[in-house]
Tab-separated table of C-alpha atoms and ligand atoms in Angstrom:
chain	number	residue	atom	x	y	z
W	17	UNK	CA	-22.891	-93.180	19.376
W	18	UNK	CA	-21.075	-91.185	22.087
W	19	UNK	CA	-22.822	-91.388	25.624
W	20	UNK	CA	-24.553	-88.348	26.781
W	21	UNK	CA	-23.074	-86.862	29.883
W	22	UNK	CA	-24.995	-85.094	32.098
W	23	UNK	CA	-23.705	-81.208	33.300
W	24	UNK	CA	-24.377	-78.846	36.075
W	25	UNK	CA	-22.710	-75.847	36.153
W	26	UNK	CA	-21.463	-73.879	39.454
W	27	UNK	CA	-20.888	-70.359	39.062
W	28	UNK	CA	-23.068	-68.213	36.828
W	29	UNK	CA	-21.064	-64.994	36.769
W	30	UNK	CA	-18.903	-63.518	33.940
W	31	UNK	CA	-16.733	-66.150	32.354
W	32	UNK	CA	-19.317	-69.116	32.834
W	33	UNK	CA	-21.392	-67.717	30.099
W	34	UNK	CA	-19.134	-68.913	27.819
W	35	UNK	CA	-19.281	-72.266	29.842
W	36	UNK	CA	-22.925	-72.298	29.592
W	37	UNK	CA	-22.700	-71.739	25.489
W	38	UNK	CA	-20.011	-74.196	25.080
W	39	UNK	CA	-22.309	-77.271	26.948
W	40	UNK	CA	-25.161	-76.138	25.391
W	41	UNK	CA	-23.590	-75.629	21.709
W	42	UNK	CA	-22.049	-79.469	22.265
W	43	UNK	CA	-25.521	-81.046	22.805
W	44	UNK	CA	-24.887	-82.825	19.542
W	45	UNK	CA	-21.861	-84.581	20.719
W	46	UNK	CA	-24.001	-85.623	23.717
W	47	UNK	CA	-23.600	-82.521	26.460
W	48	UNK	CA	-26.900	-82.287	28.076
W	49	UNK	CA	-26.545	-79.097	30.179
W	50	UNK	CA	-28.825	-80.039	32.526
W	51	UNK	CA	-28.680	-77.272	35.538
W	52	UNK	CA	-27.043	-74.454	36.909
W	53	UNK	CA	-25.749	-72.630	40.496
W	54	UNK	CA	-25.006	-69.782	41.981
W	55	UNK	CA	-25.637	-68.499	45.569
W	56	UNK	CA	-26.576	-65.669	44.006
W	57	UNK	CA	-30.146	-66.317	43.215
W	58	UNK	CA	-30.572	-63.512	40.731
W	59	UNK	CA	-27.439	-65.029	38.603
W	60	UNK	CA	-28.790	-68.568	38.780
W	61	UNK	CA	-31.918	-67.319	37.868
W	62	UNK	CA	-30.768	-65.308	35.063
W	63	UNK	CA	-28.694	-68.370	33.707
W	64	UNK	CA	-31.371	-71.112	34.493
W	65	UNK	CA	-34.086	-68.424	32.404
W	66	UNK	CA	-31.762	-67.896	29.552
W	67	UNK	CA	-30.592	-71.391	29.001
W	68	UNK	CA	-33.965	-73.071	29.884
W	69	UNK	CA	-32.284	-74.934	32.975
W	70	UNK	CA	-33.499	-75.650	37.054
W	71	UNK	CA	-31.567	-73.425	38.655
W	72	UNK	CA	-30.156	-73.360	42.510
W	73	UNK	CA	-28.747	-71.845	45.371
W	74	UNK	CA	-27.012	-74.169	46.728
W	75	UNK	CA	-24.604	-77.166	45.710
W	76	UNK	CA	-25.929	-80.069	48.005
W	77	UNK	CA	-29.583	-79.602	46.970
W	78	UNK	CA	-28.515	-79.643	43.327
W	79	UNK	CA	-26.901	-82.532	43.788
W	80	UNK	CA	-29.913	-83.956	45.429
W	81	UNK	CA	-32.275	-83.134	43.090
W	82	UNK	CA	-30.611	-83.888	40.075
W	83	UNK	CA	-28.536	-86.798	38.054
W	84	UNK	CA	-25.198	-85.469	36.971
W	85	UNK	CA	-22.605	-87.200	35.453
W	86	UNK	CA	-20.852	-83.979	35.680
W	87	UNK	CA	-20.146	-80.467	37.322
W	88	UNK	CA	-18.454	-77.599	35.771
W	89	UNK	CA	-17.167	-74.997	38.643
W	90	UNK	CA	-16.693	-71.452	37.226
W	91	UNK	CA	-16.631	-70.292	40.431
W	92	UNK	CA	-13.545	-68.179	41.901
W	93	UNK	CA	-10.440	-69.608	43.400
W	94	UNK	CA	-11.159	-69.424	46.870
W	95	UNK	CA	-14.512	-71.619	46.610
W	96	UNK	CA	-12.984	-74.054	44.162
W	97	UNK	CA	-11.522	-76.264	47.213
W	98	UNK	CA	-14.603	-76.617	49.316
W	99	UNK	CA	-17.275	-76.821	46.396
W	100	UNK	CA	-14.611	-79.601	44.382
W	101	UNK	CA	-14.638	-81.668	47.736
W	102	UNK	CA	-18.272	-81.762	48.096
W	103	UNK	CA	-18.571	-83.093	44.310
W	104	UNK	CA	-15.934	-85.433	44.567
W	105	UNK	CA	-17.633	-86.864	47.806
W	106	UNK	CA	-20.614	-87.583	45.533
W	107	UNK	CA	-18.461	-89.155	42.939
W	108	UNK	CA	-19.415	-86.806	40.267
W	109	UNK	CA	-16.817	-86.278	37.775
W	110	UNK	CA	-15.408	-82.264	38.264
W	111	UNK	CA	-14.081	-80.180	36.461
W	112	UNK	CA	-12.738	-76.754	38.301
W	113	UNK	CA	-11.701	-73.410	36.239
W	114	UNK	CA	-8.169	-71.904	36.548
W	115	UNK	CA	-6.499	-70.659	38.925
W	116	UNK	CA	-7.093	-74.265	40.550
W	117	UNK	CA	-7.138	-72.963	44.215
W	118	UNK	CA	-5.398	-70.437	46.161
W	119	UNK	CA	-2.266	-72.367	47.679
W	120	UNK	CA	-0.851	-75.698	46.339
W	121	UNK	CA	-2.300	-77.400	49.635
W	122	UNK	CA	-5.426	-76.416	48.616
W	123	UNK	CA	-5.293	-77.353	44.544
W	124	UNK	CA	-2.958	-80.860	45.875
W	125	UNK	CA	-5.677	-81.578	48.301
W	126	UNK	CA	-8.408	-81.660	45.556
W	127	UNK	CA	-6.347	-84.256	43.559
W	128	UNK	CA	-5.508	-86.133	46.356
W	129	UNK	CA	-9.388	-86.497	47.108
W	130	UNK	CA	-10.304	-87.166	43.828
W	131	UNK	CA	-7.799	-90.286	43.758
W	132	UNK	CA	-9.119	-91.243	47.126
W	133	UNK	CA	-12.349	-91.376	45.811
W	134	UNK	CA	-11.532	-92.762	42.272
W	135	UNK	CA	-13.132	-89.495	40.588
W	136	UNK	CA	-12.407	-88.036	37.056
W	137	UNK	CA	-10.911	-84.494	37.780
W	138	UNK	CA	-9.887	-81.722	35.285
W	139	UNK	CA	-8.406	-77.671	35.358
W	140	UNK	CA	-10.334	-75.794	32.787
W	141	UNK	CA	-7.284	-74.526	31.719
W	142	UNK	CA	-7.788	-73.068	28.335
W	143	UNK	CA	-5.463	-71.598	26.332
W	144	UNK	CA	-3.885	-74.703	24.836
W	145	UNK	CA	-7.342	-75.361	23.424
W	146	UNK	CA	-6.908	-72.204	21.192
W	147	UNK	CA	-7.311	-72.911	17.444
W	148	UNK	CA	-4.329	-70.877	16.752
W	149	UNK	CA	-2.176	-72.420	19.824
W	150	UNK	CA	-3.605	-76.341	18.527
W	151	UNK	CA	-2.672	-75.194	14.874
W	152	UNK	CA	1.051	-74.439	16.694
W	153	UNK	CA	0.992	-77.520	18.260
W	154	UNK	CA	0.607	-79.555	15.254
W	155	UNK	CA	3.470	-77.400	13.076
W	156	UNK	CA	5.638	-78.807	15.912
W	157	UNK	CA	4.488	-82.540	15.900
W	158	UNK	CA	5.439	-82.311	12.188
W	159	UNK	CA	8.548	-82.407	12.909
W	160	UNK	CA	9.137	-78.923	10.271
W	161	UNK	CA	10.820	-77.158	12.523
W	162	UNK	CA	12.607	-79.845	14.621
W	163	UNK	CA	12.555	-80.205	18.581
W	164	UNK	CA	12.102	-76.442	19.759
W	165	UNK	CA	15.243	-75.004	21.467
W	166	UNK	CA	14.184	-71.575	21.823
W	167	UNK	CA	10.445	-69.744	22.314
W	168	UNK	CA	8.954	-66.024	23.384
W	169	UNK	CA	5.368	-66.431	24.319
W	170	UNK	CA	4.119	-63.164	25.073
W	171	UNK	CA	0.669	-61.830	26.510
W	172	UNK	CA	0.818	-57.872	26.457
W	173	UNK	CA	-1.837	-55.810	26.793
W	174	UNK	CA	-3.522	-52.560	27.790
W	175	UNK	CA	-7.156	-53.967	27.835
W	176	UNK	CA	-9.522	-53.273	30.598
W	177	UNK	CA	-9.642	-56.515	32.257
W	178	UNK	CA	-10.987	-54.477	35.708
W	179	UNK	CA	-14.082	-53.567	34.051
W	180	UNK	CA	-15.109	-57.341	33.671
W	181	UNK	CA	-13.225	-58.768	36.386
W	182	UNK	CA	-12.561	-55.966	39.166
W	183	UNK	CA	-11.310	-58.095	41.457
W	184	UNK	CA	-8.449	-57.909	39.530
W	185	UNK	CA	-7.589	-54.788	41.818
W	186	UNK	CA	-7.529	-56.430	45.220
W	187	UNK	CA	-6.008	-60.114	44.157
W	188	UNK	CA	-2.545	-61.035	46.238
W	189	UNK	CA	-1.512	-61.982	43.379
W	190	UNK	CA	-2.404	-61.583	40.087
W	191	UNK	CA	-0.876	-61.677	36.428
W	192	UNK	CA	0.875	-64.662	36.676
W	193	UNK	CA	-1.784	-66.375	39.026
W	194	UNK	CA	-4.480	-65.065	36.073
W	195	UNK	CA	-3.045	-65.161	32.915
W	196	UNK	CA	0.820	-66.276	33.712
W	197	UNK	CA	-0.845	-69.192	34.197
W	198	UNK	CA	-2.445	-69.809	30.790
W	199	UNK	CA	0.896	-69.094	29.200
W	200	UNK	CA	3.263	-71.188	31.617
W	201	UNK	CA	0.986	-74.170	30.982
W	202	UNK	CA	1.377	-73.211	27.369
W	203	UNK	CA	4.948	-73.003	27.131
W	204	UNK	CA	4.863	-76.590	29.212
W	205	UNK	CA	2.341	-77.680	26.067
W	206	UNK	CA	4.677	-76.435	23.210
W	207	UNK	CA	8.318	-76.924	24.610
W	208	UNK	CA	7.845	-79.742	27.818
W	209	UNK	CA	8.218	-79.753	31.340
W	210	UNK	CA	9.908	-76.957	33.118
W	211	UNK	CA	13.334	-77.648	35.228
W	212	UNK	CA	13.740	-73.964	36.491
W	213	UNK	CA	12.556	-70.522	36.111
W	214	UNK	CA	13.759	-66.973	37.396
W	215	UNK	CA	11.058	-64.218	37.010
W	216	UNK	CA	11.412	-60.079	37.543
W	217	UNK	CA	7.715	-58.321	38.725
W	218	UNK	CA	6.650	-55.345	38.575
W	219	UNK	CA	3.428	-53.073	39.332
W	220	UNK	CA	3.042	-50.289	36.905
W	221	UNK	CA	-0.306	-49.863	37.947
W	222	UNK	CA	-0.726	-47.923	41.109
W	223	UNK	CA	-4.461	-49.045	41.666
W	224	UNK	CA	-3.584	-52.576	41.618
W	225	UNK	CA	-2.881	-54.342	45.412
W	226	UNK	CA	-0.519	-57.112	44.389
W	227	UNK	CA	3.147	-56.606	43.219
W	228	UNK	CA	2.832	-58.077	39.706
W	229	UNK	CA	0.842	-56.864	37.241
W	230	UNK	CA	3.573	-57.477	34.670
W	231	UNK	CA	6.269	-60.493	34.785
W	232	UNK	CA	9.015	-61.830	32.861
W	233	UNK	CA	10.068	-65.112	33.022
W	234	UNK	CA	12.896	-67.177	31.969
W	235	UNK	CA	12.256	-70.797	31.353
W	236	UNK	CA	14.577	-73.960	30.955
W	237	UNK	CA	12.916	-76.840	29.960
W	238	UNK	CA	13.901	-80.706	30.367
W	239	UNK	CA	14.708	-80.896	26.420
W	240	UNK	CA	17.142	-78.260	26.916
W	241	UNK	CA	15.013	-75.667	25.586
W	242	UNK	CA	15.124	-71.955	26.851
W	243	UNK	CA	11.870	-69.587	26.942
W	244	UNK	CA	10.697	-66.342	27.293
W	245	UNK	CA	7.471	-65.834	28.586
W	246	UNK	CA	6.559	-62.566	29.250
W	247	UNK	CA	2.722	-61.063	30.979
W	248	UNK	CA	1.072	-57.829	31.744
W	249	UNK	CA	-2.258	-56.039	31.994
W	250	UNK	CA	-0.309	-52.790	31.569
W	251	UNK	CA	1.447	-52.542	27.999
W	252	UNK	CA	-0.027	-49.439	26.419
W	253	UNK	CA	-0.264	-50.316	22.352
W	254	UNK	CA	-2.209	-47.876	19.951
W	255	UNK	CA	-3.187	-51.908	18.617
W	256	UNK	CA	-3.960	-53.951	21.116
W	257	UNK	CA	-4.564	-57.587	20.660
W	258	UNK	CA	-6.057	-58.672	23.836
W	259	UNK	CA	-6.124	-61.879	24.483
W	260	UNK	CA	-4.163	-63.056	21.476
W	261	UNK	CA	-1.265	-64.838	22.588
W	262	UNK	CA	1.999	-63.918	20.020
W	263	UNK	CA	4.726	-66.038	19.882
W	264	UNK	CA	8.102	-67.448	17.853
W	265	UNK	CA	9.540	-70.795	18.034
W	266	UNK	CA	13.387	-71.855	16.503
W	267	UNK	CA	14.319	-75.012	16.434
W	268	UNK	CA	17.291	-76.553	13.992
W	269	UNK	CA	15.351	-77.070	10.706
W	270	UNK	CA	13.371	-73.552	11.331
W	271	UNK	CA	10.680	-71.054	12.855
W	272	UNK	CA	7.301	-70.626	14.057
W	273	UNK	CA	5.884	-67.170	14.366
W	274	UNK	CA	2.451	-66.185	15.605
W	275	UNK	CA	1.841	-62.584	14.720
W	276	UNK	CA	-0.949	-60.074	15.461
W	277	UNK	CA	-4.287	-61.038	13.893
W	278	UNK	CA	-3.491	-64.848	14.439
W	279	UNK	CA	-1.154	-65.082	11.710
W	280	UNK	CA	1.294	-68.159	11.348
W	281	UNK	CA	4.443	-68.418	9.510
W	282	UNK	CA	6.286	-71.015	9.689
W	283	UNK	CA	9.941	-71.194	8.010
W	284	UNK	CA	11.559	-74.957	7.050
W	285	UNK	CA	14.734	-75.712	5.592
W	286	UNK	CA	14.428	-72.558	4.455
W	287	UNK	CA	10.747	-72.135	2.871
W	288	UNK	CA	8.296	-70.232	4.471
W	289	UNK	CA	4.515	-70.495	4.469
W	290	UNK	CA	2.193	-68.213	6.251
W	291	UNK	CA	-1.305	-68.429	6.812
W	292	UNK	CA	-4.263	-67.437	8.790
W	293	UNK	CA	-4.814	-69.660	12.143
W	294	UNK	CA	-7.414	-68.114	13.526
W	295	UNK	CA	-10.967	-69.435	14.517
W	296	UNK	CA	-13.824	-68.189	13.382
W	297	UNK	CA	-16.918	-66.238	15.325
W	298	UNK	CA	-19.337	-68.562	16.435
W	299	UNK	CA	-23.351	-67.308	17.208
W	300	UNK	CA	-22.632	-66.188	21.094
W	301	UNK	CA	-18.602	-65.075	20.802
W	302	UNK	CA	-17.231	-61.573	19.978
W	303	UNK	CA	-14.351	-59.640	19.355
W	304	UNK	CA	-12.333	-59.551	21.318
W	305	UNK	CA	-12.993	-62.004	23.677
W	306	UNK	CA	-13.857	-64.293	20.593
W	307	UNK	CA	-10.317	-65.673	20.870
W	308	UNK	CA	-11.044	-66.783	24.703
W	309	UNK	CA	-14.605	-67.770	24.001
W	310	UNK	CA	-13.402	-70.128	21.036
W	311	UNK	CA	-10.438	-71.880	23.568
W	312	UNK	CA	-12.826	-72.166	26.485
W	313	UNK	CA	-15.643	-73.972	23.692
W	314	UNK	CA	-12.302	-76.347	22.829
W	315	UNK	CA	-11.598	-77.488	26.392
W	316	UNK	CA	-15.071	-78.186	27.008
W	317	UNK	CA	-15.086	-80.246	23.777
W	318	UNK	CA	-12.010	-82.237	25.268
W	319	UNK	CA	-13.495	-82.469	28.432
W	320	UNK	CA	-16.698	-84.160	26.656
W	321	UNK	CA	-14.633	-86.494	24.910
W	322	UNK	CA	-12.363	-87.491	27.504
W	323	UNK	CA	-15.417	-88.233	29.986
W	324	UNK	CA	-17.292	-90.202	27.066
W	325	UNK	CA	-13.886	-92.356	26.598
W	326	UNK	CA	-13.123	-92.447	30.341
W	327	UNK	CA	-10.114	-91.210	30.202
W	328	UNK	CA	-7.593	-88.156	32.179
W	329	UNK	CA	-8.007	-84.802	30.380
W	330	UNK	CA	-4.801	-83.775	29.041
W	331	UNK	CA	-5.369	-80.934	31.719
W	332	UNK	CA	-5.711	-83.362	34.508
W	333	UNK	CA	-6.147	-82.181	38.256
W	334	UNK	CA	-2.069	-84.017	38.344
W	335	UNK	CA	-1.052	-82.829	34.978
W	336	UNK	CA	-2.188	-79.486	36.194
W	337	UNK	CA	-0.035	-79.262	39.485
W	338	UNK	CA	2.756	-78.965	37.271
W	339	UNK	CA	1.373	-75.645	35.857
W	340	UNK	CA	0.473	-74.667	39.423
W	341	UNK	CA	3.610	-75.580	40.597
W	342	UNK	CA	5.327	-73.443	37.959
W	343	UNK	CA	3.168	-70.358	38.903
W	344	UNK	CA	4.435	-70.733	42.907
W	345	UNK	CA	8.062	-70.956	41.506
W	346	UNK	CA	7.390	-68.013	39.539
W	347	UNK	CA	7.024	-65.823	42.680
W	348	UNK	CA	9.496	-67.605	44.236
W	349	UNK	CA	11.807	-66.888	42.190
W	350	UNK	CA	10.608	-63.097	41.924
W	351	UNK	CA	11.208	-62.504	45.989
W	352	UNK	CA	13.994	-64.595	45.997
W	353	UNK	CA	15.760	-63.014	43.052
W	354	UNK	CA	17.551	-66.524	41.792
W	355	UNK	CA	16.317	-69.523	39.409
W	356	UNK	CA	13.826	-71.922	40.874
W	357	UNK	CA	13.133	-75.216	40.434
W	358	UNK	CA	9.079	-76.279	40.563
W	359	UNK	CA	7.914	-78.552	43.034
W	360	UNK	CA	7.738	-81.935	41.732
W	361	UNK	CA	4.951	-84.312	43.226
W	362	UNK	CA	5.042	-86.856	40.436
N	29	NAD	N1	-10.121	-69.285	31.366
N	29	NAD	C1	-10.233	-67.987	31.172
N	29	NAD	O1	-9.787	-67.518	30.153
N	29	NAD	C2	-10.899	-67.176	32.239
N	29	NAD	C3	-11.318	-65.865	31.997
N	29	NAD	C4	-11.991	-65.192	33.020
N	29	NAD	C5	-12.211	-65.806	34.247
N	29	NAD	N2	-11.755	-67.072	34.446
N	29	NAD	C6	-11.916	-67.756	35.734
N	29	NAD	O2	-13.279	-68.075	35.933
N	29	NAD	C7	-13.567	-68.100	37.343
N	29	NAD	C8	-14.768	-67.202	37.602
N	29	NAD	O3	-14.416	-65.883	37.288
N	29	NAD	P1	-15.538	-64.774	36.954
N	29	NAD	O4	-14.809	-63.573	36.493
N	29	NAD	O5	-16.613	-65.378	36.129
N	29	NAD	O6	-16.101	-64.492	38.445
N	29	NAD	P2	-17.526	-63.929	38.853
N	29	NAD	O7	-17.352	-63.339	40.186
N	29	NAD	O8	-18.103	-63.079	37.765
N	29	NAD	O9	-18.438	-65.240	38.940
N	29	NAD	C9	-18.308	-66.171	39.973
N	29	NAD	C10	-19.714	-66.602	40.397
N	29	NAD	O10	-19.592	-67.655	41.332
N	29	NAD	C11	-20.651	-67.507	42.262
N	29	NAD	N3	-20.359	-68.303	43.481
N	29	NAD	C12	-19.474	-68.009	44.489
N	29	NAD	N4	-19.476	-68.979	45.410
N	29	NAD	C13	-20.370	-69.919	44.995
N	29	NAD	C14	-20.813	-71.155	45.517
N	29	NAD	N5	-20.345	-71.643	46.678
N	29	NAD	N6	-21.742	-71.860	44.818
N	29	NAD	C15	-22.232	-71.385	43.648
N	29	NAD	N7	-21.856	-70.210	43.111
N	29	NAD	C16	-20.937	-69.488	43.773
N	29	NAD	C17	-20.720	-66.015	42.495
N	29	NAD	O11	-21.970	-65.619	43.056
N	29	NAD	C18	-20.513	-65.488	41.074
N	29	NAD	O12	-21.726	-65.286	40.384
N	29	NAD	C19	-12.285	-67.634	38.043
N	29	NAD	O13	-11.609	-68.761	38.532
N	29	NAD	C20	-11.495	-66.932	36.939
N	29	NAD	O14	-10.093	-66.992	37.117
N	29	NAD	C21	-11.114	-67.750	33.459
């Protein structure tokens, strides 16, 4: 019998309602969802009411008052650094949502603590955790198609992601920082490590501060592999698939392709299979954001198993520098108008 672990969760706003499911839905594997925090007192309230929880104001005095194995910050980037550090420094195993932080000092100083201190440390980075993505994953591990040499991963869409998240509009930076992000660590998931990447921005959107609301990207990977991988809140589509991520694959033997409506097919030594990948609805998820909900219920599933095992999530605080550090070449690349190589710390 799996140990229980014991979760509070920081941040009660939009996305960590699927957070709060997730825990709560994974009781049986042993997540006891055990409090909740937000300094806004009518969203901790809300959450605490709803999911039958103590609720707080205020970090330290949760901490205090109650015995957690783990926290579970769905905060936004710019609290992640200071809120991470005060867990760590009570050697509570922490996990922090994407975007890690807003610079790489801040995200590499939250590793570098939780080393110092010897603390468990994971990015709720999702999108890997996607049925459809896993289901991907394992076509390749198969060996059907052979080691990938070429991929387009592509996230294009029209939806209104300022209605749920308006602070969309006044970000510095903001689709590869929010959803490049998902899809570079992706395309680091499916074809390996990056070596460089070159990357044109643009805004179409007028009402949007930061220059990129779209971005293409051009990948080489350490196999030898070249990728597309392409973003943007502004491609208008009479079918939309928000947030379905669509993508092809070639390697020697043959082809992965992920079309609308989560459909793989998957061509080797010249047969070809297709089939449905996608998850199905669960009791709190709906379309659209069903295909989110479902990854962000996966991740927390790893992250249960991973702290019950004691071991580094496969999204580690270090594995996910390298996702981080692909994101900063990204814009690198985009001002400087040449290839880029990420930073490397290990
Ligand atoms: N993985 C995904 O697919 C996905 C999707 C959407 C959002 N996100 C991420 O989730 C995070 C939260 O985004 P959101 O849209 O839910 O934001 P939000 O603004 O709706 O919620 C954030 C909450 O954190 C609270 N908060 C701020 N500082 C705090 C502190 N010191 N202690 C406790 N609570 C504090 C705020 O009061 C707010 O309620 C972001 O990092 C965002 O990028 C991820």
């Amino acid at each position: 019998m799996a140990r229980n672990v014991r979760i509070g969760v920081i941040g009660c706003g939009f996305y960590a309602q699927n957070h709060l499911n997730a825990w709560r839905d994974l009781a049986p594997q042993g997540a006891v969802l055990t409090a909740v925090c937000d300094v806004d007192p009518a969203k901790a309230k809300a959450a605490g009411e709803t999911f039958s929880l103590p609720w707080y104001t205020d970090v330290e005095k949760m901490l205090a008052a109650e015995d957690l194995d783990a926290v579970d910050i769905v905060t936004r980037q710019d609290t992640h650094r200071p809120i991470a550090e005060t867990t760590i420094a009570h050697g509570i195993s922490t996990i922090v949502q994407k975007p890690f932080a807003p610079t790489w000092d801040d995200a590499t100083a939250i590793v570098d603590a939780a080393e110092k201190a010897g603390v468990w440390l994971a990015v709720h980075e999702n999108f890997r955790f996607q049925a459809p993505l896993r289901a991907v994953r394992n076509v390749i591990d198969s060996g059907a198609i052979g080691q990938p040499s070429w991929a387009r991963i592509t996230f294009r869409t029209g939806f209104d992601v300022y209605k749920t998240q308006p602070y969309f509009l006044e970000e510095d930076r903001l689709v590869i920082a929010d959803v490049g992000v998902h899809v570079l660590d992706l395309s680091r998931f499916l074809l390996g490590d990056v070596s460089r990447i070159s990357c044109e921005i643009q805004r179409r959107n007028p009402r949007v501060k930061a220059e990129d609301d779209t971005a293409t990207m051009l990948l080489r990977h350490e196999t030898g592999a070249v990728s597309i991988v392409e973003v943007t809140y502004e491609a208008r589509r009479a079918d939309d698939w928000f947030p379905e991520t669509l993508l092809e694959i070639e390697g020697p033997r043959g082809s992965i392709i992920v079309s609308a409506g989560c459909r793989m097919k998957v061509t080797s030594d010249g047969s070809a299979t297709e089939r449905d990948i996608g998850a199905p609805l669960l009791s709190w998820t709906s379309h659209p954001w069903h295909v989110s909900q479902e990854g962000a219920m996966g991740a927390c599933r790893h992250f249960l198993d991973c702290l019950q095992r004691g071991v580094a999530a496969e999204t580690s605080g270090e594995d996910n520098l390298r996702t981080y550090a692909l994101v900063d070449a990204a814009y690198r690349a985009a001002v400087e108008h040449r290839a880029v190589a990420p930073v490397r710390r290990n």
